[in-house]
Coordinates of C-alpha atoms and ligand atoms in Angstrom, one line a residue:
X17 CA -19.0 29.2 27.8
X18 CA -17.1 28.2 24.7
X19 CA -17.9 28.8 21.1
X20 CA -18.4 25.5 20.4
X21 CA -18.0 21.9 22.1
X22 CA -14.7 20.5 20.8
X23 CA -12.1 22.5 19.2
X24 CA -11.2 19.9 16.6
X25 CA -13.8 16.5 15.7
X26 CA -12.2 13.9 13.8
X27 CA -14.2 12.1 11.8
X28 CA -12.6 8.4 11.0
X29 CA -10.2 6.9 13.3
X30 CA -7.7 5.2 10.4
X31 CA -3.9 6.3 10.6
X32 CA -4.8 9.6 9.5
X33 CA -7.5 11.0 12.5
X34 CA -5.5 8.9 14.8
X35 CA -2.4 10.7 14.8
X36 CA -4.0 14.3 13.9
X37 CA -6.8 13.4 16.9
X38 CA -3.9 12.5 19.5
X39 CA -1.3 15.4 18.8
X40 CA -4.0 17.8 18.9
X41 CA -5.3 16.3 22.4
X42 CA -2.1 16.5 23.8
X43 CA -1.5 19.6 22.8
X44 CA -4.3 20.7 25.0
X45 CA -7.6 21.0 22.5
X46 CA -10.2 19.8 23.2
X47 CA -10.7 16.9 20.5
X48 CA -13.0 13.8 20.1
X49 CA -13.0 11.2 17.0
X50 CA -15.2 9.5 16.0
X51 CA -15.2 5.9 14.4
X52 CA -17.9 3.7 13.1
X53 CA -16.1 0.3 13.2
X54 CA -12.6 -0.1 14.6
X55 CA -9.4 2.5 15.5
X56 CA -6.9 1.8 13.6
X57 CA -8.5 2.1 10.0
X58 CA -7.4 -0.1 6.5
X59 CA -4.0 -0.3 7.7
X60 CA -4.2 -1.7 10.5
X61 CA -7.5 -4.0 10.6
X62 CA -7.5 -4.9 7.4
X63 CA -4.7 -4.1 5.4
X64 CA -1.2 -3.3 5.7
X65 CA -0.4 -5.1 9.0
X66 CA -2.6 -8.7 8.3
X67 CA -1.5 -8.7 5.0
X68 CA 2.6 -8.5 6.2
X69 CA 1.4 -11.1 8.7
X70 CA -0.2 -13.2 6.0
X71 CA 3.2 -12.5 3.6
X72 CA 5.3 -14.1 6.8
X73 CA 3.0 -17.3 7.0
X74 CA 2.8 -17.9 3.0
X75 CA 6.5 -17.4 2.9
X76 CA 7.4 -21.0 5.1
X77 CA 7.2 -23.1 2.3
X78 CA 10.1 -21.8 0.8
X79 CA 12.2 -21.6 3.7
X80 CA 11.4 -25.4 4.8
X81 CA 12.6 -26.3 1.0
X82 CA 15.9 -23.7 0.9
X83 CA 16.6 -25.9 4.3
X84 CA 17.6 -28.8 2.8
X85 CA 20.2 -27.4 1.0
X86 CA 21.7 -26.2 4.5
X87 CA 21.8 -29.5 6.3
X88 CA 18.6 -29.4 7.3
X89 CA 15.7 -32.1 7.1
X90 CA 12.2 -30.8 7.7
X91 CA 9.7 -33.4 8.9
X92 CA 6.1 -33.1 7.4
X93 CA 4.6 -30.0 7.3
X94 CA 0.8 -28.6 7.5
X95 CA -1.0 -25.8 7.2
X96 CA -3.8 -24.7 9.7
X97 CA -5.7 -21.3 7.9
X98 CA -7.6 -21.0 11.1
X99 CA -4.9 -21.0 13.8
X100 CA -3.1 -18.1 11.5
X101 CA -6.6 -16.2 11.4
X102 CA -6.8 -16.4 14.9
X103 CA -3.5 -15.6 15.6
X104 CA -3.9 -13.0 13.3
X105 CA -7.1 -11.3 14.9
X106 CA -5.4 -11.6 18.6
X107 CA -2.5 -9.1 17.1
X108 CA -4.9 -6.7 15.8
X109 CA -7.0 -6.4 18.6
X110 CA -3.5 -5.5 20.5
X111 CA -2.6 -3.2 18.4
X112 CA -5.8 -1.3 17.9
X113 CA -6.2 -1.4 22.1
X114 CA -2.9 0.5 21.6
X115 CA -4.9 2.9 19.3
X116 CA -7.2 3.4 21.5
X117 CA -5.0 4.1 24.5
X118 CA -2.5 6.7 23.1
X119 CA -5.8 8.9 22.1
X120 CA -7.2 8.0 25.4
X121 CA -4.0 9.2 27.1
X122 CA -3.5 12.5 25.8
X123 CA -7.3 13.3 26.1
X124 CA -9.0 12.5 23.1
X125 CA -12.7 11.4 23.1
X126 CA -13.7 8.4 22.0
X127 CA -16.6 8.6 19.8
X128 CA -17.9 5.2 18.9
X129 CA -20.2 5.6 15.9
X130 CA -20.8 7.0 12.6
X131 CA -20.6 10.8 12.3
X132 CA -22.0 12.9 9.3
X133 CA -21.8 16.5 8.9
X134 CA -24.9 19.1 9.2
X135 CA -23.1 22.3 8.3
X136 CA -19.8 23.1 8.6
X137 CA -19.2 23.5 12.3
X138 CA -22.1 20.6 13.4
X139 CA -21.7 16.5 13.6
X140 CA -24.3 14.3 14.2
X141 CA -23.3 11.4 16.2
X142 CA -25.6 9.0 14.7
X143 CA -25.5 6.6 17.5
X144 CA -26.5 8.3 20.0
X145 CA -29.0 10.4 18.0
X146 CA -27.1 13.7 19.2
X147 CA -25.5 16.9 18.1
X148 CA -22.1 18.5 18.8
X149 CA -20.2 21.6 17.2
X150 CA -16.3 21.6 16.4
X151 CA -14.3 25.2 15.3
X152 CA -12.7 22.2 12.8
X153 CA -13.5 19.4 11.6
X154 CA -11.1 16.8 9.8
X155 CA -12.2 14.5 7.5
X156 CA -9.8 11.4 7.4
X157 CA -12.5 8.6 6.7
X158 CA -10.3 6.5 4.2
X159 CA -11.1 4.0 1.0
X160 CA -12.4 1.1 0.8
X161 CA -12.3 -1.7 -2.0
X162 CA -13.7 -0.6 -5.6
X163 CA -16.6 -1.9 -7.0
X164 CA -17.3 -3.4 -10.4
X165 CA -21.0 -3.4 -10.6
X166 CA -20.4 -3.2 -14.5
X167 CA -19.1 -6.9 -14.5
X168 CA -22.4 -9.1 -14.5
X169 CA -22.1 -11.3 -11.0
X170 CA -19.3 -9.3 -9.3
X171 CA -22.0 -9.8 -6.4
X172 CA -20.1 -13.7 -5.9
X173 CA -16.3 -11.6 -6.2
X174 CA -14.9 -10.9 -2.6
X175 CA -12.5 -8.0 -2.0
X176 CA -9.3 -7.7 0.1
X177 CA -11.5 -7.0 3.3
X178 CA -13.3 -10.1 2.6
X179 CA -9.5 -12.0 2.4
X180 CA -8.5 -11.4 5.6
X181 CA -11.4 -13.4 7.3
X182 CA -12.4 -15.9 4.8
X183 CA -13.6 -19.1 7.1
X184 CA -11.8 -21.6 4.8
X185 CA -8.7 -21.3 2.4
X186 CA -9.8 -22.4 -1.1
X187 CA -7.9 -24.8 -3.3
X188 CA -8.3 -22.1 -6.0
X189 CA -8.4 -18.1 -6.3
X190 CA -8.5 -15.7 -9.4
X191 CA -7.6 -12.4 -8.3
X192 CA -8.5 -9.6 -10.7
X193 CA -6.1 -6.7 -11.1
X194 CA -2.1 -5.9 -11.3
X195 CA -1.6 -3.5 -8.8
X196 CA -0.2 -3.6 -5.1
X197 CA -3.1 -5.6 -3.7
X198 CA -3.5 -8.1 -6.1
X199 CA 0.1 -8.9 -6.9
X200 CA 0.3 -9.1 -2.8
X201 CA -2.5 -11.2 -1.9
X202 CA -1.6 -13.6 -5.4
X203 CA 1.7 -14.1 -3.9
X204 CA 0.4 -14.8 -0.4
X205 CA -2.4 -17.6 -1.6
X206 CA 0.2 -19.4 -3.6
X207 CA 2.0 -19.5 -1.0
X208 CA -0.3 -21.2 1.8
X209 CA -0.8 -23.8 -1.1
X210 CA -3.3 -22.3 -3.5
X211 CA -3.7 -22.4 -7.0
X212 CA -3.8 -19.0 -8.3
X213 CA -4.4 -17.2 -11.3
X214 CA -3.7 -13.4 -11.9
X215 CA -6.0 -11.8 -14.3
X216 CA -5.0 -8.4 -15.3
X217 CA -6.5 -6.0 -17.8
X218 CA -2.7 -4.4 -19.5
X219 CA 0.5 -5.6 -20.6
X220 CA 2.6 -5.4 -18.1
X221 CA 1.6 -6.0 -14.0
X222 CA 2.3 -3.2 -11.4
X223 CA 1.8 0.0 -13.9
X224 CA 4.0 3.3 -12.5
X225 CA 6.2 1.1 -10.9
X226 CA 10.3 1.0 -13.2
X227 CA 9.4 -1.8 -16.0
X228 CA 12.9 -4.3 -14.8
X229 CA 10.9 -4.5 -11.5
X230 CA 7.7 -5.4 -13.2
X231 CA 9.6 -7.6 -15.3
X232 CA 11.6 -9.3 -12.5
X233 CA 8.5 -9.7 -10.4
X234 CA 6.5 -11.0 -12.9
X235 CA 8.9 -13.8 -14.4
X236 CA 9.8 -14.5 -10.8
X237 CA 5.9 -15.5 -9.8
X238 CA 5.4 -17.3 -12.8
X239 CA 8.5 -19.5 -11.8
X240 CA 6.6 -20.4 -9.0
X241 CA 3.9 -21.4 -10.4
X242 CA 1.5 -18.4 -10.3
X243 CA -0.5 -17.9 -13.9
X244 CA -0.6 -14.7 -14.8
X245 CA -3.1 -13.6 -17.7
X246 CA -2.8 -10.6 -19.5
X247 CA -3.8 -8.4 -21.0
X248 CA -7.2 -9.9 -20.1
X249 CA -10.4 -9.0 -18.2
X250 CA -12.9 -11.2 -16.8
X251 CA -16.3 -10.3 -18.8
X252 CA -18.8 -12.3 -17.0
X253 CA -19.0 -14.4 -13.7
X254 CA -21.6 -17.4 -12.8
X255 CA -21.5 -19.5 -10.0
X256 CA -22.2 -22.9 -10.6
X257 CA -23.8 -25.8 -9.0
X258 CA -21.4 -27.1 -7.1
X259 CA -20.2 -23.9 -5.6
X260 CA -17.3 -23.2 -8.0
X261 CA -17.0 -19.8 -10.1
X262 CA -16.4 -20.0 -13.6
X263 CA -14.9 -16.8 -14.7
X264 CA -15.7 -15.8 -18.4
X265 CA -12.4 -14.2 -19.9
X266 CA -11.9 -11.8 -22.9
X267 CA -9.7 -14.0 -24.3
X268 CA -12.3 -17.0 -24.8
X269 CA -11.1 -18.6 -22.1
X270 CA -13.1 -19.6 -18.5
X271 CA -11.7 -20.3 -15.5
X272 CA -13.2 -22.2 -13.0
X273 CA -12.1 -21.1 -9.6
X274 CA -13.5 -21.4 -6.1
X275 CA -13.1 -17.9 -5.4
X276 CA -12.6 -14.7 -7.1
X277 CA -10.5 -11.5 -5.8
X278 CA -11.0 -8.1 -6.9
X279 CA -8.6 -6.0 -6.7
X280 CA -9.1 -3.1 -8.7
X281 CA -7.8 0.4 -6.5
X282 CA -9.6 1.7 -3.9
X283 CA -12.8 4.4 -3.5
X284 CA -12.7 7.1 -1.0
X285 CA -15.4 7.0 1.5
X286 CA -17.3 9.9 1.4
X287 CA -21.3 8.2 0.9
X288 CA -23.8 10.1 3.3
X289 CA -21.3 11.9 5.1
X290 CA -23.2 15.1 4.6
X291 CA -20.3 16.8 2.4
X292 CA -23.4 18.3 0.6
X293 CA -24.7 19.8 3.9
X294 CA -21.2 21.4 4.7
X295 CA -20.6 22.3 1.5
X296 CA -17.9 20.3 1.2
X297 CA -16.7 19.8 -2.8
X298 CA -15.9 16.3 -4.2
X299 CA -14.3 15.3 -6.9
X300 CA -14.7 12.9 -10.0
X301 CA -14.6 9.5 -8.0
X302 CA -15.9 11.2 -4.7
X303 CA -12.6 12.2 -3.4
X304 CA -12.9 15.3 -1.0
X305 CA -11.1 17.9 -3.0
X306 CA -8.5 19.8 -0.6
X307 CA -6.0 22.4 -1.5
X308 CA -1.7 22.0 -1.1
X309 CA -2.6 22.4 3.0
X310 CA -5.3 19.6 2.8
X311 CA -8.2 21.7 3.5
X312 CA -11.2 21.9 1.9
X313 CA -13.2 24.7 0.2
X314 CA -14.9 25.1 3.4
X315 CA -11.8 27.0 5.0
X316 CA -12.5 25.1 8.6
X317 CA -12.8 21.4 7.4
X318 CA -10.0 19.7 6.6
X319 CA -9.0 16.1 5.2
X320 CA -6.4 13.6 5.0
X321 CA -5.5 10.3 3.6
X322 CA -6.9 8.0 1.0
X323 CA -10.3 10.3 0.9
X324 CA -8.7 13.0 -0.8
X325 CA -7.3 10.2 -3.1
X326 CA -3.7 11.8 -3.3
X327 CA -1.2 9.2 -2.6
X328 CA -3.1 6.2 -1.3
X329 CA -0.5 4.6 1.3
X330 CA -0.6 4.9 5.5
X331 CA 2.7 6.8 5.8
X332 CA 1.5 9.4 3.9
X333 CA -1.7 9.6 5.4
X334 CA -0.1 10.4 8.8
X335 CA 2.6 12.9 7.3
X336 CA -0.6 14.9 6.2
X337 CA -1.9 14.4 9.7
X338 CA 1.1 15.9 11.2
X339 CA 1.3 18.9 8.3
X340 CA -2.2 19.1 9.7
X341 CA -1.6 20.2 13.0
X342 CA 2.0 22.2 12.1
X343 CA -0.8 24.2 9.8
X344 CA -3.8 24.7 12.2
X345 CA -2.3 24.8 15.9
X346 CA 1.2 25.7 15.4
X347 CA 0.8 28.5 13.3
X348 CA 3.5 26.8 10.8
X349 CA 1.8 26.1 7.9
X350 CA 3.1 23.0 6.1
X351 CA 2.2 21.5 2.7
X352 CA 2.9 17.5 2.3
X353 CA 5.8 17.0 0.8
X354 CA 4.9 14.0 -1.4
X355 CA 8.3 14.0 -3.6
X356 CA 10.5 10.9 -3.7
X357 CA 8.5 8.3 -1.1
X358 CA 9.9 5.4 -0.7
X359 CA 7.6 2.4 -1.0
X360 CA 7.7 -1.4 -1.3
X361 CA 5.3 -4.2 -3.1
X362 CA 5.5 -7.1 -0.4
X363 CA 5.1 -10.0 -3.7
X364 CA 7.4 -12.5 -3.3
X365 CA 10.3 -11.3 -4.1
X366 CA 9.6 -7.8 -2.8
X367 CA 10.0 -4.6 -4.1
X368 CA 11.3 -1.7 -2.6
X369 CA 11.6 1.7 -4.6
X370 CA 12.0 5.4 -4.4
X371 CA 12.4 7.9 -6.9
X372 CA 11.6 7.7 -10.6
X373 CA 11.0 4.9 -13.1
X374 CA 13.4 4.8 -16.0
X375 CA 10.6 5.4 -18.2
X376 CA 9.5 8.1 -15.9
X377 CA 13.7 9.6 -15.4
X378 CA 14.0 9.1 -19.0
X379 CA 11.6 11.7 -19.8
X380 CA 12.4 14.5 -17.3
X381 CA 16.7 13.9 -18.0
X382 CA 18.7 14.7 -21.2
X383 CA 21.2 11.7 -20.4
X384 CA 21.0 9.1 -17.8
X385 CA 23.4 6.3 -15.9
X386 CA 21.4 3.2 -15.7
X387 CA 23.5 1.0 -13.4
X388 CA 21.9 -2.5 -13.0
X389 CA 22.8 -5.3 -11.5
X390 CA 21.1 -9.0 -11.3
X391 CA 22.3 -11.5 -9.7
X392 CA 21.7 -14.9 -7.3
X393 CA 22.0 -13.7 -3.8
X394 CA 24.2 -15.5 -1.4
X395 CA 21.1 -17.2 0.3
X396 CA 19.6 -18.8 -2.5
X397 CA 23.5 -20.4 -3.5
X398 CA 23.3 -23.4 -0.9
X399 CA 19.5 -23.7 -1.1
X400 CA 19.7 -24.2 -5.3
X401 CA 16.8 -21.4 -5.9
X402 CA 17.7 -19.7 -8.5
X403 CA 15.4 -16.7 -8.3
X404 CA 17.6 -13.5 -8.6
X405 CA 17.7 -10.2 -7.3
X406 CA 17.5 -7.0 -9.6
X407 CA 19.1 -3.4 -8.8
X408 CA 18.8 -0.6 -10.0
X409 CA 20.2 3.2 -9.7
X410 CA 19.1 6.0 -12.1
X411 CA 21.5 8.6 -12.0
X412 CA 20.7 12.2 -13.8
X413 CA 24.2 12.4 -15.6
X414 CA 24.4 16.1 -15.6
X415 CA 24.0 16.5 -11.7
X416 CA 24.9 13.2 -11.1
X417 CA 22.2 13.2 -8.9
X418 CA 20.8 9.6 -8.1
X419 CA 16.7 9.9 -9.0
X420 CA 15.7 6.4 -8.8
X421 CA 16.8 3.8 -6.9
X422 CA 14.7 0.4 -7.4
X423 CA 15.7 -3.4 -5.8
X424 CA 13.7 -7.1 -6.3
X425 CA 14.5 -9.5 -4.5
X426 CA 14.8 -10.7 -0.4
X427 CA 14.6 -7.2 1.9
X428 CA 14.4 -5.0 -1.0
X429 CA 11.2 -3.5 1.7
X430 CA 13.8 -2.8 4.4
X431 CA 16.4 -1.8 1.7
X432 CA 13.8 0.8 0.0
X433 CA 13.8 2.7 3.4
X434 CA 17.5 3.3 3.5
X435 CA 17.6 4.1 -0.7
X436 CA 14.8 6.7 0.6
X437 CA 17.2 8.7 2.6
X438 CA 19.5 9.0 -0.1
X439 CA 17.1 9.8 -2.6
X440 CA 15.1 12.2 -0.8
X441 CA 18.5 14.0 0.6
X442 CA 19.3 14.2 -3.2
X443 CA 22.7 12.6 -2.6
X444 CA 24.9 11.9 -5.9
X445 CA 26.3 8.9 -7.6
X446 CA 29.6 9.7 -5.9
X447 CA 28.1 9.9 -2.5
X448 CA 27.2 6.2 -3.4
X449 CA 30.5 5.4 -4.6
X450 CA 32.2 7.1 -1.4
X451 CA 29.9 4.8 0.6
X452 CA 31.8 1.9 2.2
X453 CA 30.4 -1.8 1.5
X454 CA 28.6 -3.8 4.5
X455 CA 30.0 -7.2 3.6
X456 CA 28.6 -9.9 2.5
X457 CA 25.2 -8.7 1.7
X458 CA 23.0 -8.1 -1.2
X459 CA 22.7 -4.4 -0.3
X460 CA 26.3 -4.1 -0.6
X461 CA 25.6 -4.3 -4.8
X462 CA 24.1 -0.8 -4.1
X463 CA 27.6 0.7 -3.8
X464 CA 29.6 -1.5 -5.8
X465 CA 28.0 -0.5 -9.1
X466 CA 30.8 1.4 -10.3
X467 CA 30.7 1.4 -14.2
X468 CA 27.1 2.2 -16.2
X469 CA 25.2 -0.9 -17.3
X470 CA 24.4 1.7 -20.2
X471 CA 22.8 5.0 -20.8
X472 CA 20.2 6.9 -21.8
X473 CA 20.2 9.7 -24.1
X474 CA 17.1 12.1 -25.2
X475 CA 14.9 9.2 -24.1
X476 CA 16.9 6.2 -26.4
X477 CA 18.8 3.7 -24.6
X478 CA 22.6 3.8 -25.9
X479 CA 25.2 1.7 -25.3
Ligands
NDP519 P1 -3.8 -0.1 -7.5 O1 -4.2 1.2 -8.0 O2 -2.4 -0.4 -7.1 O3 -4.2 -1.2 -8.7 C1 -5.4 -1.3 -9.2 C2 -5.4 -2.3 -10.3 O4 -6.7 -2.6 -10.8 C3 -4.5 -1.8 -11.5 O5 -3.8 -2.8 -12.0 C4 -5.6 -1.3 -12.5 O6 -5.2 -1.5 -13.8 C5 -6.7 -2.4 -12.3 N1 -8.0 -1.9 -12.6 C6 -8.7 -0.8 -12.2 N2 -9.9 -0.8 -12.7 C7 -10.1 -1.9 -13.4 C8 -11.1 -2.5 -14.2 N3 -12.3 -1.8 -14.3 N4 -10.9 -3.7 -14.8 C9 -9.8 -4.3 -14.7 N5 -8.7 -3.8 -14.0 C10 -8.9 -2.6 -13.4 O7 -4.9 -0.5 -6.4 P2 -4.9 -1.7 -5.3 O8 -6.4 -2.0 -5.2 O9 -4.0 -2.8 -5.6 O10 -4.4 -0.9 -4.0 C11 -5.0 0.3 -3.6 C12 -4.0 1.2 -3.0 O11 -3.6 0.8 -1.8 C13 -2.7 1.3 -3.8 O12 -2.7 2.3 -4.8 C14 -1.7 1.5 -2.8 O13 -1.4 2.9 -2.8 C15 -2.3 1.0 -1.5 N6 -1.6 -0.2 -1.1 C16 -0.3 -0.1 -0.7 C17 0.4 -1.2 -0.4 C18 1.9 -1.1 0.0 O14 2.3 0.0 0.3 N7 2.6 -2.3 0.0 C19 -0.2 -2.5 -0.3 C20 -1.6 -2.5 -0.7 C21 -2.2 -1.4 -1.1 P3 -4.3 -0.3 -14.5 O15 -2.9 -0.4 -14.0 O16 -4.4 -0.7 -16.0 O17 -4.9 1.0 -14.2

């Protein structure tokens, strides 16, 4: 008779447990996970994947009017929110049957329900009113939207979860916020046709991110007709009697909107889940606090992902996962490696980044190479848009070390993936430089920047 019923429970079935659940199951444990709503987590039920979805429908607009410049004549157009939502739903139902299946496959079992802890080797499966025992337990239950009880009738505010299933698109939106979801979703209502306002609370949108990018994106959405307030914050919201929202701002002014987005970070999920019963220590925002090889103080529980409120994004999530189980089941213990990750914004233009900020390089470097480039991109010279693309390599001039890499503009997502190899494999300015063109693109600009645009020097920009 074993020790205990499963070797490992996974509580949360995001991108996180998923992967940790599976490659443990097909390694031969015996492993179940458990999951109160649907496998596949934030990503892909109501994040990442919808929202690229929704990016690729807001984004035909602009290609219909760049067509004209090409020859082409594009009859009238329309817009059918529901047919994209349903289209929408259909793909994320595949993909979390596929979920579903790869656990199935390599043994996994499928706990359908909330689980919270007892003590640190006992689950309650709240469902079904029962009890099971694991030798470990990982925790990988994810975010979900903050609140902003503080801001009298955030009760009439919807969040990004709220977005994705919203049973009519509104003429108007205020979004609340300047990072990564609200700089997303603002470009994605303007673009189905929305007026849409930005409200955020400091100078300058997409904080952390290199300040040409925040800049570019910025000016970029404005030319489109996207209003952007800041620095501002919305100090009091009523709802009126015809349905409308007006949106009391602190600079005097009120909007009236018909719906309001918050989109102020994300909280980790860790209400009742019985931390206090294990043992298990939180942190300041209820984060589960987990040393460099994501366990917690309790030395058999483990978590991963946007609970732990390291780096809040699905890739890293699963790299944990995977350090998880190098760590635990083959004897190889592995910290995350969370140094130089590529990432992108998917506004309109995109970003795609890795590396440091010059703000950031300009701090950690005696001298730097700033090579920037900004320019129209071949596609936009026949269609007459004149939004332009921005790159951007930080070079550590001592090393000559490349320790940023940062592009705006059309597949600077896709680009950002590449730049990450480089980065990460700490390649040099002259690897760059050695690096044949692929012509004609926009990428090619990445190789081609031969001379400095300037430098800096003990943190001052110099000629
Ligand atoms: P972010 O942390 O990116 O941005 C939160 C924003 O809300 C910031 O602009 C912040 O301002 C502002 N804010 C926070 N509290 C308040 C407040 N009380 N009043 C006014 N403004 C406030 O979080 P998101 O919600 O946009 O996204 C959550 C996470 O999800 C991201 O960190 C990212 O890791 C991940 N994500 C990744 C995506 C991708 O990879 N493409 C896409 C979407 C999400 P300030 O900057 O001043 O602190």
């Amino acid at each position: 008779m074993a020790e205990f019923d499963y070797d490992l429970f996974v509580i949360g079935g995001g991108s996180g447990g998923v992967r940790a659940g599976r490659l443990a199951a097909s390694m031969g444990k015996r492993v179940a996970i458990a999951e109160e709503y649907r496998f596949g987590g934030t990503c892909v039920i109501r994040g990442c994947v919808p929202k690229k979805l929704f990016v690729y429908a807001s984004q035909f607009p602009e290609h219909f009017e760049d067509s004209a410049g090409y020859g082409w004549t594009v009859g009238e157009t329309s817009f059918d929110w529901p047919t994209l939502i349903a289209n929408k739903d259909r793909e994320i139902a595949r993909l979390e049957g596929l979920y579903r299946a790869g656990l199935e496959r390599a043994g996994a079992e499928i706990v359908e329900s909330r689980a919270v802890l007892l003590d640190r080797h006992t689950v309650r499966i709240v469902k079904d009113n029962r009890t099971v025992t694991a030798r470990h337990i990982l925790i990988a239950t994810g975010g979900r939207p903050t609140e902003h009880p503080a801001l009298p009738g955030h009760e009439h505010a919807i969040s990004s979860n709220e977005a994705f299933h919203l049973e009519q698109l509104p003429a108007s939106i205020a979004i609340a916020g300047g990072g990564y979801i609200a700089v997303e979703f603002a470009n994605i209502f303007h673009g189905l046709g929305v007026e849409t306002t930005l409200i955020y609370r400091g100078k300058e949108i997409l904080g952390r991110f290199d300040m040409d990018m925040r800049r570019g994106v910025h000016n970029a959405m404005e030319a489109k007709g996207i209003r952007i307030i800041c620095p501002a914050v919305a100090h009091n919201i009523g709802k009126r009697a015809d349905g409308k929202l007006a949106i009391e701002l602190s600079n005097d002014e009120t909007l009236i909107v018909d719906q309001l987005m918050l989109a102020l970070g994300r909280s980790p999920n860790t209400e009742g889940l019985g931390l206090e019963a294990a043992g298990v220590e939180t942190g300041h925002i209820g984060e589960i606090v987990v040393d460099d090889y994501s366990r917690t103080n309790v030395d058999n529980i483990y978590a991963i992902g946007d609970v732990t409120n390291r780096v809040q994004l699905t890739p890293v999530a699963i790299h944990e996962a995977m350090c998880f189980i190098d760590t635990v089941y083959r004897d190889k213990p592995t910290t995350p490696d969370f140094d130089a990750i590529a990432t992108a914004v998917f506004s309109q233009p995109e970003i795609g980044t890795v590396g440091l900020s010059e703000d950031e390089a300009a701090k950690r470097f005696d001298e730097l190479e700033i090579y920037r480039a900004e320019f129209r991109p071949m596609r936009h010279t026949l269609s007459g848009r004149q939004e332009k693309m921005i790159m951007k390599l930080l070079v550590d001039a001592a090393t000559r070390r490349v320790v940023g890499a940062h592009v705006l503009g059309v597949d600077a997502g896709e680009m950002a993936q590449l730049l990450g190899i480089a980065v990460k494999a700490r390649l040099t300015k002259d690897d760059f430089d050695a690096t044949m063109a692929v012509h004609p693109t926009a990428a090619e600009e990445l190789v081609t920047m031969y001379q400095p645009t300037y430098r800096v020097k003990n943190g001052e920009r110099v000629a």
